JSON list of C-alpha atoms and ligand atoms in Angstrom, two decimals:
[
{"chain": "A", "resi": 1, "resn": "UNK", "atom": "CA", "xyz": [0.00, 0.00, 0.00]},
{"chain": "A", "resi": 2, "resn": "UNK", "atom": "CA", "xyz": [0.95, 3.64, 0.12]},
{"chain": "A", "resi": 3, "resn": "UNK", "atom": "CA", "xyz": [3.34, 4.92, 2.77]},
{"chain": "A", "resi": 4, "resn": "UNK", "atom": "CA", "xyz": [2.51, 8.59, 2.71]},
{"chain": "A", "resi": 5, "resn": "UNK", "atom": "CA", "xyz": [-1.12, 9.70, 2.52]},
{"chain": "A", "resi": 6, "resn": "UNK", "atom": "CA", "xyz": [-1.50, 13.24, 3.74]},
{"chain": "A", "resi": 7, "resn": "UNK", "atom": "CA", "xyz": [-4.04, 16.01, 3.47]},
{"chain": "A", "resi": 8, "resn": "UNK", "atom": "CA", "xyz": [-2.50, 18.96, 1.65]},
{"chain": "A", "resi": 9, "resn": "UNK", "atom": "CA", "xyz": [-5.08, 21.68, 1.25]},
{"chain": "A", "resi": 10, "resn": "UNK", "atom": "CA", "xyz": [-8.64, 22.60, 0.38]},
{"chain": "A", "resi": 11, "resn": "UNK", "atom": "CA", "xyz": [-9.35, 24.96, -2.48]},
{"chain": "A", "resi": 12, "resn": "UNK", "atom": "CA", "xyz": [-12.38, 26.41, -4.20]},
{"chain": "A", "resi": 13, "resn": "UNK", "atom": "CA", "xyz": [-10.64, 27.58, -7.34]},
{"chain": "A", "resi": 14, "resn": "UNK", "atom": "CA", "xyz": [-8.11, 25.96, -9.62]},
{"chain": "A", "resi": 15, "resn": "UNK", "atom": "CA", "xyz": [-5.94, 29.03, -9.19]},
{"chain": "A", "resi": 16, "resn": "UNK", "atom": "CA", "xyz": [-5.05, 27.83, -5.71]},
{"chain": "A", "resi": 17, "resn": "UNK", "atom": "CA", "xyz": [-4.10, 24.31, -6.68]},
{"chain": "A", "resi": 18, "resn": "UNK", "atom": "CA", "xyz": [-1.09, 22.94, -4.77]},
{"chain": "A", "resi": 19, "resn": "UNK", "atom": "CA", "xyz": [-0.11, 20.90, -7.82]},
{"chain": "A", "resi": 20, "resn": "UNK", "atom": "CA", "xyz": [2.76, 23.01, -9.05]},
{"chain": "A", "resi": 21, "resn": "UNK", "atom": "CA", "xyz": [4.88, 20.20, -10.43]},
{"chain": "A", "resi": 22, "resn": "UNK", "atom": "CA", "xyz": [2.23, 18.67, -12.65]},
{"chain": "A", "resi": 23, "resn": "UNK", "atom": "CA", "xyz": [1.69, 15.46, -10.78]},
{"chain": "A", "resi": 24, "resn": "UNK", "atom": "CA", "xyz": [-1.17, 13.23, -11.86]},
{"chain": "A", "resi": 25, "resn": "UNK", "atom": "CA", "xyz": [-4.46, 13.91, -10.13]},
{"chain": "A", "resi": 26, "resn": "UNK", "atom": "CA", "xyz": [-7.01, 11.19, -9.58]},
{"chain": "A", "resi": 27, "resn": "UNK", "atom": "CA", "xyz": [-10.34, 12.87, -9.05]},
{"chain": "A", "resi": 28, "resn": "UNK", "atom": "CA", "xyz": [-13.54, 11.30, -7.77]},
{"chain": "A", "resi": 29, "resn": "UNK", "atom": "CA", "xyz": [-16.73, 12.75, -9.17]},
{"chain": "A", "resi": 30, "resn": "UNK", "atom": "CA", "xyz": [-20.28, 11.74, -8.43]},
{"chain": "A", "resi": 31, "resn": "UNK", "atom": "CA", "xyz": [-23.38, 12.90, -6.71]},
{"chain": "A", "resi": 32, "resn": "UNK", "atom": "CA", "xyz": [-23.45, 13.69, -3.06]},
{"chain": "A", "resi": 33, "resn": "UNK", "atom": "CA", "xyz": [-23.45, 10.83, -0.55]},
{"chain": "A", "resi": 34, "resn": "UNK", "atom": "CA", "xyz": [-22.40, 8.08, -2.97]},
{"chain": "A", "resi": 35, "resn": "UNK", "atom": "CA", "xyz": [-19.19, 7.45, -1.04]},
{"chain": "A", "resi": 36, "resn": "UNK", "atom": "CA", "xyz": [-16.44, 9.39, -2.85]},
{"chain": "A", "resi": 37, "resn": "UNK", "atom": "CA", "xyz": [-14.71, 10.41, 0.36]},
{"chain": "A", "resi": 38, "resn": "UNK", "atom": "CA", "xyz": [-15.17, 6.93, 1.81]},
{"chain": "A", "resi": 39, "resn": "UNK", "atom": "CA", "xyz": [-13.50, 5.49, -1.29]},
{"chain": "A", "resi": 40, "resn": "UNK", "atom": "CA", "xyz": [-10.45, 7.68, -0.73]},
{"chain": "A", "resi": 41, "resn": "UNK", "atom": "CA", "xyz": [-10.19, 6.34, 2.81]},
{"chain": "A", "resi": 42, "resn": "UNK", "atom": "CA", "xyz": [-10.55, 2.80, 1.53]},
{"chain": "A", "resi": 43, "resn": "UNK", "atom": "CA", "xyz": [-7.87, 3.19, -1.14]},
{"chain": "A", "resi": 44, "resn": "UNK", "atom": "CA", "xyz": [-5.43, 4.76, 1.29]},
{"chain": "A", "resi": 45, "resn": "UNK", "atom": "CA", "xyz": [-6.35, 2.42, 4.14]},
{"chain": "A", "resi": 46, "resn": "UNK", "atom": "CA", "xyz": [-6.89, 5.44, 6.42]},
{"chain": "A", "resi": 47, "resn": "UNK", "atom": "CA", "xyz": [-10.10, 5.77, 8.36]},
{"chain": "A", "resi": 48, "resn": "UNK", "atom": "CA", "xyz": [-10.18, 9.52, 8.76]},
{"chain": "A", "resi": 49, "resn": "UNK", "atom": "CA", "xyz": [-8.15, 10.99, 5.90]},
{"chain": "A", "resi": 50, "resn": "UNK", "atom": "CA", "xyz": [-11.19, 12.26, 4.00]},
{"chain": "A", "resi": 51, "resn": "UNK", "atom": "CA", "xyz": [-14.10, 13.42, 6.12]},
{"chain": "A", "resi": 52, "resn": "UNK", "atom": "CA", "xyz": [-17.31, 11.51, 5.50]},
{"chain": "A", "resi": 53, "resn": "UNK", "atom": "CA", "xyz": [-20.86, 11.85, 6.72]},
{"chain": "A", "resi": 54, "resn": "UNK", "atom": "CA", "xyz": [-24.17, 10.02, 6.54]},
{"chain": "A", "resi": 55, "resn": "UNK", "atom": "CA", "xyz": [-25.68, 13.33, 5.47]},
{"chain": "A", "resi": 56, "resn": "UNK", "atom": "CA", "xyz": [-25.15, 14.52, 1.89]},
{"chain": "A", "resi": 57, "resn": "UNK", "atom": "CA", "xyz": [-23.03, 17.60, 1.33]},
{"chain": "A", "resi": 58, "resn": "UNK", "atom": "CA", "xyz": [-20.15, 16.84, 3.69]},
{"chain": "A", "resi": 59, "resn": "UNK", "atom": "CA", "xyz": [-17.42, 17.74, 1.21]},
{"chain": "A", "resi": 60, "resn": "UNK", "atom": "CA", "xyz": [-17.68, 21.41, 0.32]},
{"chain": "A", "resi": 61, "resn": "UNK", "atom": "CA", "xyz": [-14.24, 22.15, -1.10]},
{"chain": "A", "resi": 62, "resn": "UNK", "atom": "CA", "xyz": [-11.79, 20.50, -3.49]},
{"chain": "A", "resi": 63, "resn": "UNK", "atom": "CA", "xyz": [-9.48, 18.56, -1.19]},
{"chain": "A", "resi": 64, "resn": "UNK", "atom": "CA", "xyz": [-6.03, 17.40, -2.22]},
{"chain": "A", "resi": 65, "resn": "UNK", "atom": "CA", "xyz": [-4.31, 14.39, -0.69]},
{"chain": "A", "resi": 66, "resn": "UNK", "atom": "CA", "xyz": [-0.63, 13.80, -1.40]},
{"chain": "A", "resi": 67, "resn": "UNK", "atom": "CA", "xyz": [0.10, 10.15, -2.04]},
{"chain": "A", "resi": 68, "resn": "UNK", "atom": "CA", "xyz": [3.75, 9.17, -1.71]},
{"chain": "A", "resi": 69, "resn": "UNK", "atom": "CA", "xyz": [4.81, 12.50, -3.20]},
{"chain": "A", "resi": 70, "resn": "UNK", "atom": "CA", "xyz": [3.94, 11.07, -6.59]},
{"chain": "A", "resi": 71, "resn": "UNK", "atom": "CA", "xyz": [0.29, 11.87, -7.24]},
{"chain": "A", "resi": 72, "resn": "UNK", "atom": "CA", "xyz": [-2.80, 13.41, -5.70]},
{"chain": "A", "resi": 73, "resn": "UNK", "atom": "CA", "xyz": [-6.13, 11.95, -4.82]},
{"chain": "A", "resi": 74, "resn": "UNK", "atom": "CA", "xyz": [-8.68, 14.73, -5.15]},
{"chain": "A", "resi": 75, "resn": "UNK", "atom": "CA", "xyz": [-12.04, 14.77, -3.39]},
{"chain": "A", "resi": 76, "resn": "UNK", "atom": "CA", "xyz": [-14.72, 17.13, -4.65]},
{"chain": "A", "resi": 77, "resn": "UNK", "atom": "CA", "xyz": [-18.19, 18.04, -3.43]},
{"chain": "A", "resi": 78, "resn": "UNK", "atom": "CA", "xyz": [-21.01, 15.99, -4.94]},
{"chain": "A", "resi": 79, "resn": "UNK", "atom": "CA", "xyz": [-22.96, 18.97, -6.19]},
{"chain": "A", "resi": 80, "resn": "UNK", "atom": "CA", "xyz": [-19.88, 20.57, -7.71]},
{"chain": "A", "resi": 81, "resn": "UNK", "atom": "CA", "xyz": [-18.85, 17.29, -9.33]},
{"chain": "A", "resi": 82, "resn": "UNK", "atom": "CA", "xyz": [-22.15, 16.62, -11.00]},
{"chain": "A", "resi": 83, "resn": "UNK", "atom": "CA", "xyz": [-22.36, 19.96, -12.66]},
{"chain": "A", "resi": 84, "resn": "UNK", "atom": "CA", "xyz": [-18.79, 20.02, -13.92]},
{"chain": "A", "resi": 85, "resn": "UNK", "atom": "CA", "xyz": [-18.69, 16.37, -14.88]},
{"chain": "A", "resi": 86, "resn": "UNK", "atom": "CA", "xyz": [-21.26, 16.81, -17.62]},
{"chain": "A", "resi": 87, "resn": "UNK", "atom": "CA", "xyz": [-19.60, 19.95, -18.83]},
{"chain": "A", "resi": 88, "resn": "UNK", "atom": "CA", "xyz": [-16.31, 18.11, -19.18]},
{"chain": "A", "resi": 89, "resn": "UNK", "atom": "CA", "xyz": [-17.82, 15.16, -21.01]},
{"chain": "A", "resi": 90, "resn": "UNK", "atom": "CA", "xyz": [-19.75, 17.36, -23.37]},
{"chain": "A", "resi": 91, "resn": "UNK", "atom": "CA", "xyz": [-16.56, 19.17, -24.30]},
{"chain": "A", "resi": 92, "resn": "UNK", "atom": "CA", "xyz": [-18.01, 22.55, -23.50]},
{"chain": "A", "resi": 93, "resn": "UNK", "atom": "CA", "xyz": [-15.22, 25.04, -23.08]},
{"chain": "A", "resi": 94, "resn": "UNK", "atom": "CA", "xyz": [-17.20, 27.55, -21.11]},
{"chain": "A", "resi": 95, "resn": "UNK", "atom": "CA", "xyz": [-15.73, 27.93, -17.68]},
{"chain": "A", "resi": 96, "resn": "UNK", "atom": "CA", "xyz": [-17.23, 29.40, -14.58]},
{"chain": "A", "resi": 97, "resn": "UNK", "atom": "CA", "xyz": [-16.05, 32.69, -13.22]},
{"chain": "A", "resi": 98, "resn": "UNK", "atom": "CA", "xyz": [-12.86, 31.19, -11.89]},
{"chain": "A", "resi": 99, "resn": "UNK", "atom": "CA", "xyz": [-12.31, 28.72, -14.71]},
{"chain": "A", "resi": 100, "resn": "UNK", "atom": "CA", "xyz": [-12.92, 25.58, -12.72]},
{"chain": "A", "resi": 101, "resn": "UNK", "atom": "CA", "xyz": [-14.68, 23.95, -15.64]},
{"chain": "A", "resi": 102, "resn": "UNK", "atom": "CA", "xyz": [-11.30, 23.70, -17.31]},
{"chain": "A", "resi": 103, "resn": "UNK", "atom": "CA", "xyz": [-9.76, 22.23, -14.20]},
{"chain": "A", "resi": 104, "resn": "UNK", "atom": "CA", "xyz": [-10.16, 18.62, -15.25]},
{"chain": "A", "resi": 105, "resn": "UNK", "atom": "CA", "xyz": [-10.36, 19.17, -18.96]},
{"chain": "A", "resi": 106, "resn": "UNK", "atom": "CA", "xyz": [-6.76, 20.19, -19.36]},
{"chain": "A", "resi": 107, "resn": "UNK", "atom": "CA", "xyz": [-5.49, 17.37, -17.19]},
{"chain": "A", "resi": 108, "resn": "UNK", "atom": "CA", "xyz": [-7.83, 14.55, -18.00]},
{"chain": "A", "resi": 109, "resn": "UNK", "atom": "CA", "xyz": [-6.21, 11.33, -19.21]},
{"chain": "A", "resi": 110, "resn": "UNK", "atom": "CA", "xyz": [-8.81, 8.67, -18.58]},
{"chain": "A", "resi": 111, "resn": "UNK", "atom": "CA", "xyz": [-12.32, 8.34, -17.27]},
{"chain": "A", "resi": 112, "resn": "UNK", "atom": "CA", "xyz": [-13.54, 5.10, -15.71]},
{"chain": "A", "resi": 113, "resn": "UNK", "atom": "CA", "xyz": [-17.03, 4.24, -14.69]},
{"chain": "B", "resi": 1, "resn": "LIG", "atom": "N1", "xyz": [-23.67, 0.84, 2.35]},
{"chain": "B", "resi": 1, "resn": "LIG", "atom": "C1", "xyz": [-22.58, 1.55, 2.01]},
{"chain": "B", "resi": 1, "resn": "LIG", "atom": "N2", "xyz": [-22.43, 2.77, 2.52]},
{"chain": "B", "resi": 1, "resn": "LIG", "atom": "C2", "xyz": [-21.33, 3.46, 2.17]},
{"chain": "B", "resi": 1, "resn": "LIG", "atom": "C3", "xyz": [-20.34, 2.95, 1.30]},
{"chain": "B", "resi": 1, "resn": "LIG", "atom": "N3", "xyz": [-19.37, 3.90, 1.14]},
{"chain": "B", "resi": 1, "resn": "LIG", "atom": "C4", "xyz": [-19.77, 4.94, 1.87]},
{"chain": "B", "resi": 1, "resn": "LIG", "atom": "N4", "xyz": [-20.93, 4.70, 2.50]},
{"chain": "B", "resi": 1, "resn": "LIG", "atom": "C5", "xyz": [-21.66, 5.59, 3.41]},
{"chain": "B", "resi": 1, "resn": "LIG", "atom": "O1", "xyz": [-22.26, 6.61, 2.62]},
{"chain": "B", "resi": 1, "resn": "LIG", "atom": "C6", "xyz": [-22.30, 7.84, 3.35]},
{"chain": "B", "resi": 1, "resn": "LIG", "atom": "C7", "xyz": [-21.72, 8.98, 2.52]},
{"chain": "B", "resi": 1, "resn": "LIG", "atom": "O2", "xyz": [-20.34, 8.73, 2.31]},
{"chain": "B", "resi": 1, "resn": "LIG", "atom": "P1", "xyz": [-19.32, 9.90, 1.85]},
{"chain": "B", "resi": 1, "resn": "LIG", "atom": "O3", "xyz": [-18.04, 9.19, 1.54]},
{"chain": "B", "resi": 1, "resn": "LIG", "atom": "O4", "xyz": [-19.28, 11.00, 2.87]},
{"chain": "B", "resi": 1, "resn": "LIG", "atom": "O5", "xyz": [-20.01, 10.43, 0.51]},
{"chain": "B", "resi": 1, "resn": "LIG", "atom": "P2", "xyz": [-19.52, 11.54, -0.54]},
{"chain": "B", "resi": 1, "resn": "LIG", "atom": "O6", "xyz": [-19.78, 11.00, -1.91]},
{"chain": "B", "resi": 1, "resn": "LIG", "atom": "O7", "xyz": [-18.13, 11.96, -0.24]},
{"chain": "B", "resi": 1, "resn": "LIG", "atom": "O8", "xyz": [-20.56, 12.72, -0.27]},
{"chain": "B", "resi": 1, "resn": "LIG", "atom": "P3", "xyz": [-20.35, 14.33, -0.44]},
{"chain": "B", "resi": 1, "resn": "LIG", "atom": "O9", "xyz": [-19.15, 14.71, 0.33]},
{"chain": "B", "resi": 1, "resn": "LIG", "atom": "O10", "xyz": [-21.64, 14.89, 0.08]},
{"chain": "B", "resi": 1, "resn": "LIG", "atom": "O11", "xyz": [-20.21, 14.59, -1.93]},
{"chain": "B", "resi": 1, "resn": "LIG", "atom": "C8", "xyz": [-21.56, 7.58, 4.66]},
{"chain": "B", "resi": 1, "resn": "LIG", "atom": "O12", "xyz": [-22.52, 7.36, 5.68]},
{"chain": "B", "resi": 1, "resn": "LIG", "atom": "C9", "xyz": [-20.76, 6.34, 4.37]},
{"chain": "B", "resi": 1, "resn": "LIG", "atom": "O13", "xyz": [-20.53, 5.59, 5.56]},
{"chain": "B", "resi": 1, "resn": "LIG", "atom": "C10", "xyz": [-20.53, 1.62, 0.80]},
{"chain": "B", "resi": 1, "resn": "LIG", "atom": "O14", "xyz": [-19.73, 1.09, 0.04]},
{"chain": "B", "resi": 1, "resn": "LIG", "atom": "N5", "xyz": [-21.67, 0.98, 1.20]},
{"chain": "B", "resi": 2, "resn": "LIG", "atom": "MG1", "xyz": [-17.35, 13.70, 0.34]}
]
C-alpha cells in the first residue's frame, strides 16, 4: 500500500491548486453521498483521511491528498462534481467565473465508470 497519505489543502478555485509540479491527479466525481470520500479512505487504508458523513453535502471544497509525493487523490463536493462532470464530457469550453470547468479538462487522461 501507500506509505505517505496526507491532506495537503482545500481549495475552491483551480488558481489555488497545490499541484505546481504537474503530478497526476485522480479525481472522484459523483453525486453527493455516494461514497467518494469513503473510497479515498478505503484506497489509502486510512479511516479519517477524508471526512465523511451520513448526510449529503459533507465535502464542500476541493481537497487534495498527497500520495507518496507522486500523485494526488482529489475529493470534490457531490454537487460541484455533477455539474462540472457533464460539462467536461460534453466538451463545453465555457468555464465558470474562476475557470474551474477547465480544471479537469486540461489534465484529463482517462475516465472510468
Ligand atoms: N452501504 C454503504 N455505505 C457506504 C459505502 N461507502 C460509503 N458509505 C456511506 O455513505 C455515506 C456517505 O459517504 P461519503 O463518503 O461522505 O459520501 P460523498 O460521496 O463523499 O458525499 P459528499 O461529500 O456529500 O459529496 C456515509 O454514511 C458512508 O458511511 C458503501 O460502500 N456501502
Ligand atoms: Mg465527500
